[in-house]
mmCIF file of C-alpha atoms in Angstrom:
data_model
loop_
_atom_site.group_PDB
_atom_site.id
_atom_site.type_symbol
_atom_site.label_atom_id
_atom_site.label_comp_id
_atom_site.label_asym_id
_atom_site.label_seq_id
_atom_site.Cartn_x
_atom_site.Cartn_y
_atom_site.Cartn_z
ATOM 1 C CA UNK A 28 -35.022 10.501 -29.098
ATOM 2 C CA UNK A 29 -32.407 10.705 -26.396
ATOM 3 C CA UNK A 30 -32.472 8.109 -23.692
ATOM 4 C CA UNK A 31 -31.944 8.657 -20.000
ATOM 5 C CA UNK A 32 -28.926 10.885 -19.590
ATOM 6 C CA UNK A 33 -26.750 10.705 -16.518
ATOM 7 C CA UNK A 34 -23.751 12.798 -15.667
ATOM 8 C CA UNK A 35 -21.066 12.675 -14.721
ATOM 9 C CA UNK A 36 -20.314 9.151 -15.904
ATOM 10 C CA UNK A 37 -17.373 8.955 -13.532
ATOM 11 C CA UNK A 38 -16.809 11.000 -10.417
ATOM 12 C CA UNK A 39 -13.922 10.866 -7.975
ATOM 13 C CA UNK A 40 -14.255 12.463 -4.577
ATOM 14 C CA UNK A 41 -12.188 12.504 -1.416
ATOM 15 C CA UNK A 42 -13.735 11.554 1.880
ATOM 16 C CA UNK A 43 -15.803 14.391 3.280
ATOM 17 C CA UNK A 44 -16.554 16.035 -0.064
ATOM 18 C CA UNK A 45 -19.946 16.249 -1.720
ATOM 19 C CA UNK A 46 -21.087 14.296 -4.758
ATOM 20 C CA UNK A 47 -23.881 15.481 -7.054
ATOM 21 C CA UNK A 48 -25.240 13.109 -9.645
ATOM 22 C CA UNK A 49 -27.638 14.314 -12.308
ATOM 23 C CA UNK A 50 -30.263 12.493 -14.325
ATOM 24 C CA UNK A 51 -32.386 13.731 -17.186
ATOM 25 C CA UNK A 52 -35.234 11.313 -17.905
ATOM 26 C CA UNK A 53 -36.383 10.311 -21.349
ATOM 27 C CA UNK A 54 -38.579 12.806 -23.140
ATOM 28 C CA UNK A 55 -42.141 12.456 -21.941
ATOM 29 C CA UNK A 56 -41.158 10.665 -18.729
ATOM 30 C CA UNK A 57 -41.912 12.345 -15.443
ATOM 31 C CA UNK A 58 -41.007 9.545 -13.049
ATOM 32 C CA UNK A 59 -37.467 8.907 -11.908
ATOM 33 C CA UNK A 60 -35.914 6.131 -9.862
ATOM 34 C CA UNK A 61 -32.420 6.019 -8.366
ATOM 35 C CA UNK A 62 -30.646 2.742 -7.672
ATOM 36 C CA UNK A 63 -27.223 1.909 -6.254
ATOM 37 C CA UNK A 64 -25.189 -1.038 -7.427
ATOM 38 C CA UNK A 65 -22.077 -2.392 -5.768
ATOM 39 C CA UNK A 66 -19.707 -4.591 -7.815
ATOM 40 C CA UNK A 67 -21.135 -8.064 -8.479
ATOM 41 C CA UNK A 68 -24.382 -7.129 -6.726
ATOM 42 C CA UNK A 69 -27.911 -6.291 -7.781
ATOM 43 C CA UNK A 70 -29.635 -2.941 -7.916
ATOM 44 C CA UNK A 71 -30.634 -1.537 -4.559
ATOM 45 C CA UNK A 72 -33.613 0.814 -4.625
ATOM 46 C CA UNK A 73 -32.938 4.241 -3.174
ATOM 47 C CA UNK A 74 -35.671 6.697 -4.101
ATOM 48 C CA UNK A 75 -38.594 7.215 -6.468
ATOM 49 C CA UNK A 76 -39.590 10.720 -7.510
ATOM 50 C CA UNK A 77 -42.097 12.492 -9.651
ATOM 51 C CA UNK A 78 -41.746 16.111 -10.669
ATOM 52 C CA UNK A 79 -41.391 18.150 -7.459
ATOM 53 C CA UNK A 80 -42.406 15.181 -5.286
ATOM 54 C CA UNK A 81 -40.616 12.382 -3.493
ATOM 55 C CA UNK A 82 -42.906 9.371 -3.719
ATOM 56 C CA UNK A 83 -40.818 6.787 -1.890
ATOM 57 C CA UNK A 84 -37.419 7.307 -0.279
ATOM 58 C CA UNK A 85 -37.432 4.201 1.868
ATOM 59 C CA UNK A 86 -34.182 2.915 0.362
ATOM 60 C CA UNK A 87 -32.190 6.052 0.894
ATOM 61 C CA UNK A 88 -30.017 6.485 4.000
ATOM 62 C CA UNK A 89 -31.495 9.119 6.292
ATOM 63 C CA UNK A 90 -28.217 10.949 6.689
ATOM 64 C CA UNK A 91 -26.043 12.528 4.020
ATOM 65 C CA UNK A 92 -28.260 11.496 1.089
ATOM 66 C CA UNK A 93 -30.939 13.593 -0.572
ATOM 67 C CA UNK A 94 -32.723 13.641 -3.898
ATOM 68 C CA UNK A 95 -34.832 16.089 -5.805
ATOM 69 C CA UNK A 96 -36.606 16.344 -9.117
ATOM 70 C CA UNK A 97 -37.509 19.985 -9.716
ATOM 71 C CA UNK A 98 -40.138 21.241 -12.073
ATOM 72 C CA UNK A 99 -37.418 22.332 -14.449
ATOM 73 C CA UNK A 100 -34.098 20.560 -14.892
ATOM 74 C CA UNK A 101 -32.719 17.147 -14.075
ATOM 75 C CA UNK A 102 -33.169 14.999 -11.034
ATOM 76 C CA UNK A 103 -30.254 15.283 -8.633
ATOM 77 C CA UNK A 104 -28.948 12.753 -6.147
ATOM 78 C CA UNK A 105 -26.761 14.476 -3.590
ATOM 79 C CA UNK A 106 -24.373 12.741 -1.214
ATOM 80 C CA UNK A 107 -22.802 14.906 1.434
ATOM 81 C CA UNK A 108 -19.581 14.104 3.293
ATOM 82 C CA UNK A 109 -18.897 11.026 1.211
ATOM 83 C CA UNK A 110 -17.252 7.964 2.739
ATOM 84 C CA UNK A 111 -15.468 5.073 1.039
ATOM 85 C CA UNK A 112 -18.580 2.908 1.391
ATOM 86 C CA UNK A 113 -20.424 5.267 -0.947
ATOM 87 C CA UNK A 114 -18.264 4.091 -3.838
ATOM 88 C CA UNK A 115 -20.662 2.417 -6.249
ATOM 89 C CA UNK A 116 -22.470 2.794 -9.541
ATOM 90 C CA UNK A 117 -25.581 4.917 -9.243
ATOM 91 C CA UNK A 118 -28.204 4.218 -11.865
ATOM 92 C CA UNK A 119 -31.095 6.429 -12.725
ATOM 93 C CA UNK A 120 -34.157 5.072 -14.500
ATOM 94 C CA UNK A 121 -37.224 6.806 -15.840
ATOM 95 C CA UNK A 122 -40.717 5.637 -16.533
ATOM 96 C CA UNK A 123 -43.484 7.134 -18.590
ATOM 97 C CA UNK A 124 -46.418 6.134 -16.448
ATOM 98 C CA UNK A 125 -44.901 5.919 -13.017
ATOM 99 C CA UNK A 126 -47.303 3.088 -12.500
ATOM 100 C CA UNK A 127 -45.316 0.341 -10.882
ATOM 101 C CA UNK A 128 -47.838 -2.079 -12.279
ATOM 102 C CA UNK A 129 -47.094 -1.416 -15.894
ATOM 103 C CA UNK A 130 -44.157 0.892 -16.162
ATOM 104 C CA UNK A 131 -41.064 -0.293 -17.923
ATOM 105 C CA UNK A 132 -37.934 1.331 -16.554
ATOM 106 C CA UNK A 133 -35.423 2.829 -18.968
ATOM 107 C CA UNK A 134 -31.969 3.090 -17.447
ATOM 108 C CA UNK A 135 -29.192 5.566 -17.917
ATOM 109 C CA UNK A 136 -25.589 4.438 -18.286
ATOM 110 C CA UNK A 137 -24.916 5.088 -14.630
ATOM 111 C CA UNK A 138 -22.608 7.346 -12.659
ATOM 112 C CA UNK A 139 -19.655 5.610 -11.097
ATOM 113 C CA UNK A 140 -18.569 7.244 -7.877
ATOM 114 C CA UNK A 141 -15.166 6.520 -6.416
ATOM 115 C CA UNK A 142 -14.337 7.858 -2.975
ATOM 116 C CA UNK A 143 -10.649 8.037 -2.169
ATOM 117 C CA UNK B 30 -36.244 -12.390 4.138
ATOM 118 C CA UNK B 31 -35.176 -10.543 1.003
ATOM 119 C CA UNK B 32 -37.997 -9.051 -1.040
ATOM 120 C CA UNK B 33 -36.753 -10.615 -4.269
ATOM 121 C CA UNK B 34 -34.462 -13.626 -4.224
ATOM 122 C CA UNK B 35 -32.403 -15.129 -6.982
ATOM 123 C CA UNK B 36 -29.630 -17.680 -7.118
ATOM 124 C CA UNK B 37 -26.498 -15.669 -7.803
ATOM 125 C CA UNK B 38 -24.968 -18.369 -9.979
ATOM 126 C CA UNK B 39 -22.941 -18.517 -12.070
ATOM 127 C CA UNK B 40 -25.196 -20.726 -14.116
ATOM 128 C CA UNK B 41 -23.294 -22.402 -16.935
ATOM 129 C CA UNK B 42 -25.273 -23.735 -19.884
ATOM 130 C CA UNK B 43 -23.989 -25.198 -23.164
ATOM 131 C CA UNK B 44 -24.759 -23.310 -26.335
ATOM 132 C CA UNK B 45 -28.068 -24.383 -27.833
ATOM 133 C CA UNK B 46 -29.499 -25.648 -24.537
ATOM 134 C CA UNK B 47 -32.279 -24.148 -22.429
ATOM 135 C CA UNK B 48 -31.263 -21.806 -19.621
ATOM 136 C CA UNK B 49 -33.681 -21.644 -16.701
ATOM 137 C CA UNK B 50 -33.551 -18.707 -14.285
ATOM 138 C CA UNK B 51 -35.649 -18.558 -11.150
ATOM 139 C CA UNK B 52 -36.865 -15.874 -8.795
ATOM 140 C CA UNK B 53 -39.068 -15.757 -5.709
ATOM 141 C CA UNK B 54 -40.650 -12.701 -4.138
ATOM 142 C CA UNK B 55 -42.105 -11.998 -0.733
ATOM 143 C CA UNK B 56 -44.804 -9.344 -1.298
ATOM 144 C CA UNK B 57 -48.126 -10.938 -2.182
ATOM 145 C CA UNK B 58 -49.354 -7.542 -3.317
ATOM 146 C CA UNK B 59 -46.906 -7.469 -6.206
ATOM 147 C CA UNK B 60 -48.692 -7.334 -9.524
ATOM 148 C CA UNK B 61 -45.982 -6.877 -12.102
ATOM 149 C CA UNK B 62 -42.853 -8.849 -12.768
ATOM 150 C CA UNK B 63 -39.916 -8.022 -14.966
ATOM 151 C CA UNK B 64 -36.740 -9.609 -16.240
ATOM 152 C CA UNK B 65 -33.839 -7.321 -17.045
ATOM 153 C CA UNK B 66 -30.547 -8.276 -18.637
ATOM 154 C CA UNK B 67 -27.331 -6.517 -17.659
ATOM 155 C CA UNK B 68 -24.056 -6.982 -19.473
ATOM 156 C CA UNK B 69 -20.915 -6.353 -17.463
ATOM 157 C CA UNK B 70 -20.296 -2.645 -17.035
ATOM 158 C CA UNK B 71 -23.541 -1.712 -18.748
ATOM 159 C CA UNK B 72 -26.989 -0.620 -17.650
ATOM 160 C CA UNK B 73 -29.929 -3.020 -17.297
ATOM 161 C CA UNK B 74 -32.346 -3.430 -20.179
ATOM 162 C CA UNK B 75 -35.828 -4.912 -20.065
ATOM 163 C CA UNK B 76 -36.299 -8.200 -21.883
ATOM 164 C CA UNK B 77 -39.643 -9.478 -20.545
ATOM 165 C CA UNK B 78 -42.522 -8.467 -18.322
ATOM 166 C CA UNK B 79 -45.454 -10.542 -17.114
ATOM 167 C CA UNK B 80 -48.579 -9.687 -15.131
ATOM 168 C CA UNK B 81 -50.757 -12.799 -15.277
ATOM 169 C CA UNK B 82 -50.268 -16.331 -14.065
ATOM 170 C CA UNK B 83 -48.971 -18.665 -16.711
ATOM 171 C CA UNK B 84 -46.483 -18.368 -19.511
ATOM 172 C CA UNK B 85 -45.596 -15.512 -21.795
ATOM 173 C CA UNK B 86 -43.399 -16.121 -24.808
ATOM 174 C CA UNK B 87 -41.342 -13.653 -26.810
ATOM 175 C CA UNK B 88 -38.991 -15.190 -29.327
ATOM 176 C CA UNK B 89 -36.499 -17.396 -27.515
ATOM 177 C CA UNK B 90 -37.619 -16.089 -24.123
ATOM 178 C CA UNK B 91 -40.479 -17.412 -21.984
ATOM 179 C CA UNK B 92 -41.472 -15.871 -18.678
ATOM 180 C CA UNK B 93 -43.479 -17.970 -16.247
ATOM 181 C CA UNK B 94 -45.441 -16.652 -13.284
ATOM 182 C CA UNK B 95 -47.047 -18.499 -10.398
ATOM 183 C CA UNK B 96 -48.523 -16.014 -7.951
ATOM 184 C CA UNK B 97 -49.698 -18.685 -5.525
ATOM 185 C CA UNK B 98 -46.122 -19.866 -5.137
ATOM 186 C CA UNK B 99 -44.713 -16.339 -5.499
ATOM 187 C CA UNK B 100 -42.393 -17.606 -8.170
ATOM 188 C CA UNK B 101 -41.221 -16.182 -11.481
ATOM 189 C CA UNK B 102 -38.930 -17.812 -13.978
ATOM 190 C CA UNK B 103 -37.283 -17.041 -17.288
ATOM 191 C CA UNK B 104 -36.469 -19.677 -19.869
ATOM 192 C CA UNK B 105 -34.052 -18.959 -22.671
ATOM 193 C CA UNK B 106 -34.238 -21.470 -25.507
ATOM 194 C CA UNK B 107 -31.404 -22.151 -27.945
ATOM 195 C CA UNK B 108 -28.956 -20.303 -25.699
ATOM 196 C CA UNK B 109 -26.340 -18.220 -27.493
ATOM 197 C CA UNK B 110 -23.003 -16.900 -26.229
ATOM 198 C CA UNK B 111 -24.500 -13.401 -26.504
ATOM 199 C CA UNK B 112 -26.984 -14.399 -23.793
ATOM 200 C CA UNK B 113 -24.116 -14.477 -21.283
ATOM 201 C CA UNK B 114 -25.013 -11.714 -18.843
ATOM 202 C CA UNK B 115 -26.533 -11.110 -15.441
ATOM 203 C CA UNK B 116 -30.309 -11.480 -15.356
ATOM 204 C CA UNK B 117 -32.186 -9.377 -12.834
ATOM 205 C CA UNK B 118 -35.654 -10.237 -11.642
ATOM 206 C CA UNK B 119 -37.737 -7.228 -10.599
ATOM 207 C CA UNK B 120 -41.176 -6.831 -9.039
ATOM 208 C CA UNK B 121 -43.306 -3.875 -8.138
ATOM 209 C CA UNK B 122 -43.615 -3.608 -4.398
ATOM 210 C CA UNK B 123 -47.004 -3.206 -2.836
ATOM 211 C CA UNK B 124 -50.595 -2.704 -3.798
ATOM 212 C CA UNK B 125 -50.288 0.942 -4.691
ATOM 213 C CA UNK B 126 -50.037 1.770 -8.343
ATOM 214 C CA UNK B 127 -47.423 4.355 -7.546
ATOM 215 C CA UNK B 128 -44.979 1.811 -6.265
ATOM 216 C CA UNK B 129 -41.306 1.242 -6.361
ATOM 217 C CA UNK B 130 -39.731 -1.547 -8.354
ATOM 218 C CA UNK B 131 -37.463 -3.872 -6.414
ATOM 219 C CA UNK B 132 -34.673 -5.891 -7.993
ATOM 220 C CA UNK B 133 -33.136 -9.170 -7.000
ATOM 221 C CA UNK B 134 -29.386 -9.521 -6.782
ATOM 222 C CA UNK B 135 -29.239 -11.158 -10.202
ATOM 223 C CA UNK B 136 -28.150 -14.495 -11.655
ATOM 224 C CA UNK B 137 -24.992 -14.630 -13.727
ATOM 225 C CA UNK B 138 -25.511 -16.758 -16.810
ATOM 226 C CA UNK B 139 -22.627 -18.093 -18.850
ATOM 227 C CA UNK B 140 -23.232 -19.830 -22.161
ATOM 228 C CA UNK B 141 -20.312 -22.066 -23.079
ATOM 229 C CA UNK B 142 -19.645 -22.721 -26.775
#
C-alpha cells in the first residue's frame, strides 16, 4: 500500500519561472493538505482540498499560488513567477476522513523547491 | 497571538530521563490534538492524538490535555537517543468538522547519552 507520493522531490527554478508540485494521496484518501516548511521552522498551513473542491485556502498567498485536486489525477500546487522567498519544503498530507476532529494526516516526503 | 505555540528549544534531556514538551493553542473550538515527530530532513509522522481532557498513554509516550487551560503536553519516559527529533504539536482549527489542522513551530528535543 503506497503512501503519499510527492514529486518532484527536488525542484530548482529561476526567478520568474513556474513550479508545479504534485501529490498523490494514499489509496482510499480523498482529502489533501499542503503545508510549507522553511528551514528550522514548523509547518505552515496553505490549503486543504477534497476532490474537485477547495475547502480552505486561507494559508495560501492570494497571488501566484494556486492548488487543485481534480477528480482524476494528483493534487497540484502551482507557484507562478517564483521568487527566492518561495524556496522551501512543500509537504503534502492526506487524510481518509477529512474530518479535522479525527483525521490522522499521512505525509509525503516533501518537495524541496530552490529558487535561484 | 499564534494559533499554536511551542517552545522552540532545543530541549536537552539525559538518556533515561523524562522529556516534557508543552504546547498552548488559542482556538477554544479545537477538538482534536496531535503530536507529530519529525526527524531532520524527513516528513512528520504521527505519534499521539488526544481528544478528551486528561491523560492518554501509549508505551513510553503520554499525552495530556487541559482544554480549560488550552494546554497540551507530551511526556516521553525513559528517553532514548532515537527520540532526538523535532516534535510538532497540531490542533484542528475551528468548530467545523471539515477543518484544517494547524501546526506549531515545533520543539527540538535532544537526548544526550
